[in-house]
C-alpha cells in the first residue's frame, strides 16, 4: 500500500511539474512568435524601401536612356538585354555624332561600333517576333538620327 501511495505522489508531482513547464513553454513560444512577427515586419519595411529605391534608380536610368539622343525613346522589352543594347547603341551614336570628322575619335569609336554590331545579332536571336520588330524599329530611328544630324 505504501508503494501505491508513494507512486501516486510521484505521479502527482511529475504532473504538477509538467503542467508548470507547459505553461512556461507556451509563454516562451508566444514571446518568440511575437519577436518573429516584429522582425518580419521590419524586414518587410526594409524590402519595401529597397524596392522604392530600385524603382527610382530604374526611372532615372530610363530618363538617361531617353536623353542619349533627343527624340528617341527606348521601350521596355521582355528581355532586358534588348533595352540595355539600345541604350548603349544610342550612347555610341551620340558620341559618334559629337566626334564628327575628328579622325582620332572616330577611330576610337570604330571598335565600339564593331562590338555593338556583333552584339546586336546575339540580342535579336533571343527576342520573339514582335520584340524583334520593335527592336529593329528603334535601332533604325537611332541610325537615322545619327546619319541626318551630322
JSON list of C-alpha atoms in Angstrom, two decimals:
[
{"chain": "A", "resi": 1, "resn": "UNK", "atom": "CA", "xyz": [0.00, 0.00, 0.00]},
{"chain": "A", "resi": 2, "resn": "UNK", "atom": "CA", "xyz": [2.85, 2.33, 0.81]},
{"chain": "A", "resi": 3, "resn": "UNK", "atom": "CA", "xyz": [4.22, 1.68, -2.66]},
{"chain": "A", "resi": 4, "resn": "UNK", "atom": "CA", "xyz": [0.91, 2.62, -4.28]},
{"chain": "A", "resi": 5, "resn": "UNK", "atom": "CA", "xyz": [0.59, 5.84, -2.29]},
{"chain": "A", "resi": 6, "resn": "UNK", "atom": "CA", "xyz": [4.20, 6.68, -2.97]},
{"chain": "A", "resi": 7, "resn": "UNK", "atom": "CA", "xyz": [3.65, 6.04, -6.69]},
{"chain": "A", "resi": 8, "resn": "UNK", "atom": "CA", "xyz": [0.59, 8.32, -6.69]},
{"chain": "A", "resi": 9, "resn": "UNK", "atom": "CA", "xyz": [2.58, 11.11, -5.02]},
{"chain": "A", "resi": 10, "resn": "UNK", "atom": "CA", "xyz": [5.44, 10.73, -7.51]},
{"chain": "A", "resi": 11, "resn": "UNK", "atom": "CA", "xyz": [3.00, 10.73, -10.43]},
{"chain": "A", "resi": 12, "resn": "UNK", "atom": "CA", "xyz": [1.21, 13.78, -9.00]},
{"chain": "A", "resi": 13, "resn": "UNK", "atom": "CA", "xyz": [4.41, 15.72, -8.53]},
{"chain": "A", "resi": 14, "resn": "UNK", "atom": "CA", "xyz": [5.50, 14.87, -12.09]},
{"chain": "A", "resi": 15, "resn": "UNK", "atom": "CA", "xyz": [2.14, 16.00, -13.41]},
{"chain": "A", "resi": 16, "resn": "UNK", "atom": "CA", "xyz": [2.29, 19.26, -11.47]},
{"chain": "A", "resi": 17, "resn": "UNK", "atom": "CA", "xyz": [5.83, 19.92, -12.70]},
{"chain": "A", "resi": 18, "resn": "UNK", "atom": "CA", "xyz": [4.97, 19.13, -16.30]},
{"chain": "A", "resi": 19, "resn": "UNK", "atom": "CA", "xyz": [1.93, 21.45, -16.26]},
{"chain": "A", "resi": 20, "resn": "UNK", "atom": "CA", "xyz": [4.11, 24.22, -14.91]},
{"chain": "A", "resi": 21, "resn": "UNK", "atom": "CA", "xyz": [6.66, 23.54, -17.67]},
{"chain": "A", "resi": 22, "resn": "UNK", "atom": "CA", "xyz": [3.91, 23.53, -20.29]},
{"chain": "A", "resi": 23, "resn": "UNK", "atom": "CA", "xyz": [2.75, 26.99, -19.22]},
{"chain": "A", "resi": 24, "resn": "UNK", "atom": "CA", "xyz": [6.33, 28.30, -19.29]},
{"chain": "A", "resi": 25, "resn": "UNK", "atom": "CA", "xyz": [6.87, 26.73, -22.70]},
{"chain": "A", "resi": 26, "resn": "UNK", "atom": "CA", "xyz": [3.66, 28.26, -24.02]},
{"chain": "A", "resi": 27, "resn": "UNK", "atom": "CA", "xyz": [4.74, 31.68, -22.77]},
{"chain": "A", "resi": 28, "resn": "UNK", "atom": "CA", "xyz": [8.14, 31.29, -24.43]},
{"chain": "A", "resi": 29, "resn": "UNK", "atom": "CA", "xyz": [6.50, 30.22, -27.70]},
{"chain": "A", "resi": 30, "resn": "UNK", "atom": "CA", "xyz": [4.23, 33.27, -27.59]},
{"chain": "A", "resi": 31, "resn": "UNK", "atom": "CA", "xyz": [7.16, 35.60, -26.91]},
{"chain": "A", "resi": 32, "resn": "UNK", "atom": "CA", "xyz": [9.19, 34.04, -29.71]},
{"chain": "A", "resi": 33, "resn": "UNK", "atom": "CA", "xyz": [6.27, 34.30, -32.10]},
{"chain": "A", "resi": 34, "resn": "UNK", "atom": "CA", "xyz": [5.82, 37.97, -31.28]},
{"chain": "A", "resi": 35, "resn": "UNK", "atom": "CA", "xyz": [9.53, 38.60, -31.80]},
{"chain": "A", "resi": 36, "resn": "UNK", "atom": "CA", "xyz": [9.45, 36.81, -35.16]},
{"chain": "A", "resi": 37, "resn": "UNK", "atom": "CA", "xyz": [6.43, 38.83, -36.26]},
{"chain": "A", "resi": 38, "resn": "UNK", "atom": "CA", "xyz": [8.16, 42.09, -35.30]},
{"chain": "A", "resi": 39, "resn": "UNK", "atom": "CA", "xyz": [11.36, 41.14, -37.13]},
{"chain": "A", "resi": 40, "resn": "UNK", "atom": "CA", "xyz": [9.35, 40.07, -40.19]},
{"chain": "A", "resi": 41, "resn": "UNK", "atom": "CA", "xyz": [7.55, 43.42, -40.24]},
{"chain": "A", "resi": 42, "resn": "UNK", "atom": "CA", "xyz": [10.91, 45.21, -40.03]},
{"chain": "A", "resi": 43, "resn": "UNK", "atom": "CA", "xyz": [12.28, 43.15, -42.91]},
{"chain": "A", "resi": 44, "resn": "UNK", "atom": "CA", "xyz": [9.17, 43.85, -44.98]},
{"chain": "A", "resi": 45, "resn": "UNK", "atom": "CA", "xyz": [9.61, 47.58, -44.38]},
{"chain": "A", "resi": 46, "resn": "UNK", "atom": "CA", "xyz": [13.26, 47.40, -45.44]},
{"chain": "A", "resi": 47, "resn": "UNK", "atom": "CA", "xyz": [12.36, 45.44, -48.57]},
{"chain": "A", "resi": 48, "resn": "UNK", "atom": "CA", "xyz": [9.64, 47.95, -49.48]},
{"chain": "A", "resi": 49, "resn": "UNK", "atom": "CA", "xyz": [12.12, 50.81, -49.09]},
{"chain": "A", "resi": 50, "resn": "UNK", "atom": "CA", "xyz": [14.66, 48.94, -51.22]},
{"chain": "A", "resi": 51, "resn": "UNK", "atom": "CA", "xyz": [12.03, 48.39, -53.91]},
{"chain": "A", "resi": 52, "resn": "UNK", "atom": "CA", "xyz": [11.18, 52.09, -53.90]},
{"chain": "A", "resi": 53, "resn": "UNK", "atom": "CA", "xyz": [14.86, 53.00, -54.26]},
{"chain": "A", "resi": 54, "resn": "UNK", "atom": "CA", "xyz": [15.25, 50.48, -57.07]},
{"chain": "A", "resi": 55, "resn": "UNK", "atom": "CA", "xyz": [12.25, 51.95, -58.87]},
{"chain": "A", "resi": 56, "resn": "UNK", "atom": "CA", "xyz": [13.79, 55.41, -58.53]},
{"chain": "A", "resi": 57, "resn": "UNK", "atom": "CA", "xyz": [17.10, 54.19, -59.95]},
{"chain": "A", "resi": 58, "resn": "UNK", "atom": "CA", "xyz": [15.35, 52.46, -62.84]},
{"chain": "A", "resi": 59, "resn": "UNK", "atom": "CA", "xyz": [13.33, 55.59, -63.51]},
{"chain": "A", "resi": 60, "resn": "UNK", "atom": "CA", "xyz": [16.50, 57.69, -63.57]},
{"chain": "A", "resi": 61, "resn": "UNK", "atom": "CA", "xyz": [18.16, 55.19, -65.90]},
{"chain": "A", "resi": 62, "resn": "UNK", "atom": "CA", "xyz": [15.16, 55.36, -68.21]},
{"chain": "A", "resi": 63, "resn": "UNK", "atom": "CA", "xyz": [15.43, 59.14, -68.28]},
{"chain": "A", "resi": 64, "resn": "UNK", "atom": "CA", "xyz": [19.12, 58.87, -69.17]},
{"chain": "A", "resi": 65, "resn": "UNK", "atom": "CA", "xyz": [18.27, 56.41, -71.94]},
{"chain": "A", "resi": 66, "resn": "UNK", "atom": "CA", "xyz": [15.73, 58.79, -73.39]},
{"chain": "A", "resi": 67, "resn": "UNK", "atom": "CA", "xyz": [18.14, 61.70, -73.34]},
{"chain": "A", "resi": 68, "resn": "UNK", "atom": "CA", "xyz": [21.07, 59.93, -75.04]},
{"chain": "A", "resi": 69, "resn": "UNK", "atom": "CA", "xyz": [19.68, 61.01, -78.41]},
{"chain": "A", "resi": 70, "resn": "UNK", "atom": "CA", "xyz": [17.00, 63.66, -78.37]},
{"chain": "A", "resi": 71, "resn": "UNK", "atom": "CA", "xyz": [13.58, 62.47, -79.52]},
{"chain": "A", "resi": 72, "resn": "UNK", "atom": "CA", "xyz": [14.16, 58.73, -79.24]},
{"chain": "A", "resi": 73, "resn": "UNK", "atom": "CA", "xyz": [12.51, 56.69, -76.54]},
{"chain": "A", "resi": 74, "resn": "UNK", "atom": "CA", "xyz": [13.66, 53.18, -75.83]},
{"chain": "A", "resi": 75, "resn": "UNK", "atom": "CA", "xyz": [10.67, 50.95, -74.99]},
{"chain": "A", "resi": 76, "resn": "UNK", "atom": "CA", "xyz": [10.65, 48.14, -72.47]},
{"chain": "A", "resi": 77, "resn": "UNK", "atom": "CA", "xyz": [11.35, 44.63, -73.68]},
{"chain": "A", "resi": 78, "resn": "UNK", "atom": "CA", "xyz": [10.71, 41.24, -72.09]},
{"chain": "A", "resi": 79, "resn": "UNK", "atom": "CA", "xyz": [14.43, 40.62, -72.38]},
{"chain": "A", "resi": 80, "resn": "UNK", "atom": "CA", "xyz": [16.24, 43.47, -70.60]},
{"chain": "A", "resi": 81, "resn": "UNK", "atom": "CA", "xyz": [19.31, 42.90, -72.75]},
{"chain": "A", "resi": 82, "resn": "UNK", "atom": "CA", "xyz": [17.48, 44.47, -75.70]},
{"chain": "A", "resi": 83, "resn": "UNK", "atom": "CA", "xyz": [16.83, 47.72, -73.82]},
{"chain": "A", "resi": 84, "resn": "UNK", "atom": "CA", "xyz": [20.38, 47.77, -72.50]},
{"chain": "A", "resi": 85, "resn": "UNK", "atom": "CA", "xyz": [21.74, 47.25, -76.00]},
{"chain": "A", "resi": 86, "resn": "UNK", "atom": "CA", "xyz": [19.64, 50.05, -77.47]},
{"chain": "A", "resi": 87, "resn": "UNK", "atom": "CA", "xyz": [20.72, 52.38, -74.66]},
{"chain": "A", "resi": 88, "resn": "UNK", "atom": "CA", "xyz": [24.38, 51.59, -75.27]},
{"chain": "A", "resi": 89, "resn": "UNK", "atom": "CA", "xyz": [23.92, 51.97, -79.04]},
{"chain": "A", "resi": 90, "resn": "UNK", "atom": "CA", "xyz": [22.23, 55.35, -78.52]},
{"chain": "A", "resi": 91, "resn": "UNK", "atom": "CA", "xyz": [25.16, 56.44, -76.34]},
{"chain": "A", "resi": 92, "resn": "UNK", "atom": "CA", "xyz": [27.60, 55.23, -79.04]},
{"chain": "A", "resi": 93, "resn": "UNK", "atom": "CA", "xyz": [25.65, 57.13, -81.71]},
{"chain": "A", "resi": 94, "resn": "UNK", "atom": "CA", "xyz": [25.70, 60.27, -79.60]},
{"chain": "A", "resi": 95, "resn": "UNK", "atom": "CA", "xyz": [29.48, 60.03, -79.15]},
{"chain": "A", "resi": 96, "resn": "UNK", "atom": "CA", "xyz": [29.95, 59.33, -82.84]},
{"chain": "A", "resi": 97, "resn": "UNK", "atom": "CA", "xyz": [27.83, 62.36, -83.73]},
{"chain": "A", "resi": 98, "resn": "UNK", "atom": "CA", "xyz": [29.86, 64.53, -81.34]},
{"chain": "A", "resi": 99, "resn": "UNK", "atom": "CA", "xyz": [33.12, 63.21, -82.83]},
{"chain": "A", "resi": 100, "resn": "UNK", "atom": "CA", "xyz": [32.09, 64.47, -86.26]},
{"chain": "A", "resi": 101, "resn": "UNK", "atom": "CA", "xyz": [35.08, 64.40, -88.60]},
{"chain": "A", "resi": 102, "resn": "UNK", "atom": "CA", "xyz": [37.74, 64.04, -85.89]},
{"chain": "A", "resi": 103, "resn": "UNK", "atom": "CA", "xyz": [39.69, 61.03, -87.17]},
{"chain": "A", "resi": 104, "resn": "UNK", "atom": "CA", "xyz": [41.16, 60.12, -83.78]},
{"chain": "A", "resi": 105, "resn": "UNK", "atom": "CA", "xyz": [37.80, 60.00, -82.00]},
{"chain": "A", "resi": 106, "resn": "UNK", "atom": "CA", "xyz": [36.19, 58.19, -84.95]},
{"chain": "A", "resi": 107, "resn": "UNK", "atom": "CA", "xyz": [38.93, 55.55, -84.87]},
{"chain": "A", "resi": 108, "resn": "UNK", "atom": "CA", "xyz": [38.40, 55.00, -81.14]},
{"chain": "A", "resi": 109, "resn": "UNK", "atom": "CA", "xyz": [34.67, 54.56, -81.71]},
{"chain": "A", "resi": 110, "resn": "UNK", "atom": "CA", "xyz": [35.16, 52.10, -84.59]},
{"chain": "A", "resi": 111, "resn": "UNK", "atom": "CA", "xyz": [35.91, 49.21, -82.21]},
{"chain": "A", "resi": 112, "resn": "UNK", "atom": "CA", "xyz": [32.87, 50.05, -80.10]},
{"chain": "A", "resi": 113, "resn": "UNK", "atom": "CA", "xyz": [30.74, 50.09, -83.26]},
{"chain": "A", "resi": 114, "resn": "UNK", "atom": "CA", "xyz": [32.05, 46.69, -84.32]},
{"chain": "A", "resi": 115, "resn": "UNK", "atom": "CA", "xyz": [31.39, 45.23, -80.88]},
{"chain": "A", "resi": 116, "resn": "UNK", "atom": "CA", "xyz": [27.87, 46.63, -80.88]},
{"chain": "A", "resi": 117, "resn": "UNK", "atom": "CA", "xyz": [27.16, 45.22, -84.34]},
{"chain": "A", "resi": 118, "resn": "UNK", "atom": "CA", "xyz": [28.22, 41.75, -83.21]},
{"chain": "A", "resi": 119, "resn": "UNK", "atom": "CA", "xyz": [26.21, 42.02, -80.02]},
{"chain": "A", "resi": 120, "resn": "UNK", "atom": "CA", "xyz": [23.07, 43.05, -81.95]},
{"chain": "A", "resi": 121, "resn": "UNK", "atom": "CA", "xyz": [22.88, 39.62, -83.54]},
{"chain": "A", "resi": 122, "resn": "UNK", "atom": "CA", "xyz": [23.01, 37.93, -80.14]},
{"chain": "A", "resi": 123, "resn": "UNK", "atom": "CA", "xyz": [20.32, 40.21, -78.72]},
{"chain": "A", "resi": 124, "resn": "UNK", "atom": "CA", "xyz": [17.96, 39.76, -81.68]},
{"chain": "A", "resi": 125, "resn": "UNK", "atom": "CA", "xyz": [18.39, 35.98, -81.51]},
{"chain": "A", "resi": 126, "resn": "UNK", "atom": "CA", "xyz": [16.82, 35.98, -78.03]},
{"chain": "A", "resi": 127, "resn": "UNK", "atom": "CA", "xyz": [13.75, 38.05, -78.96]},
{"chain": "A", "resi": 128, "resn": "UNK", "atom": "CA", "xyz": [10.33, 37.00, -80.20]},
{"chain": "A", "resi": 129, "resn": "UNK", "atom": "CA", "xyz": [8.96, 38.30, -83.50]},
{"chain": "A", "resi": 130, "resn": "UNK", "atom": "CA", "xyz": [7.12, 41.31, -82.07]},
{"chain": "A", "resi": 131, "resn": "UNK", "atom": "CA", "xyz": [10.06, 42.36, -79.91]},
{"chain": "A", "resi": 132, "resn": "UNK", "atom": "CA", "xyz": [12.42, 41.97, -82.88]},
{"chain": "A", "resi": 133, "resn": "UNK", "atom": "CA", "xyz": [10.29, 44.36, -84.93]},
{"chain": "A", "resi": 134, "resn": "UNK", "atom": "CA", "xyz": [10.21, 46.88, -82.08]},
{"chain": "A", "resi": 135, "resn": "UNK", "atom": "CA", "xyz": [13.98, 46.49, -81.56]},
{"chain": "A", "resi": 136, "resn": "UNK", "atom": "CA", "xyz": [14.76, 46.98, -85.26]},
{"chain": "A", "resi": 137, "resn": "UNK", "atom": "CA", "xyz": [12.44, 49.98, -85.43]},
{"chain": "A", "resi": 138, "resn": "UNK", "atom": "CA", "xyz": [14.18, 51.79, -82.56]},
{"chain": "A", "resi": 139, "resn": "UNK", "atom": "CA", "xyz": [17.60, 50.85, -83.92]},
{"chain": "A", "resi": 140, "resn": "UNK", "atom": "CA", "xyz": [16.63, 52.28, -87.33]},
{"chain": "A", "resi": 141, "resn": "UNK", "atom": "CA", "xyz": [15.47, 55.51, -85.62]},
{"chain": "A", "resi": 142, "resn": "UNK", "atom": "CA", "xyz": [18.81, 55.87, -83.85]},
{"chain": "A", "resi": 143, "resn": "UNK", "atom": "CA", "xyz": [20.72, 55.24, -87.08]},
{"chain": "A", "resi": 144, "resn": "UNK", "atom": "CA", "xyz": [18.53, 57.73, -88.96]},
{"chain": "A", "resi": 145, "resn": "UNK", "atom": "CA", "xyz": [19.14, 60.42, -86.33]},
{"chain": "A", "resi": 146, "resn": "UNK", "atom": "CA", "xyz": [22.86, 59.74, -86.49]},
{"chain": "A", "resi": 147, "resn": "UNK", "atom": "CA", "xyz": [23.00, 59.98, -90.28]},
{"chain": "A", "resi": 148, "resn": "UNK", "atom": "CA", "xyz": [20.78, 63.06, -90.65]},
{"chain": "A", "resi": 149, "resn": "UNK", "atom": "CA", "xyz": [22.20, 65.18, -87.87]},
{"chain": "A", "resi": 150, "resn": "UNK", "atom": "CA", "xyz": [25.93, 65.02, -88.52]}
]
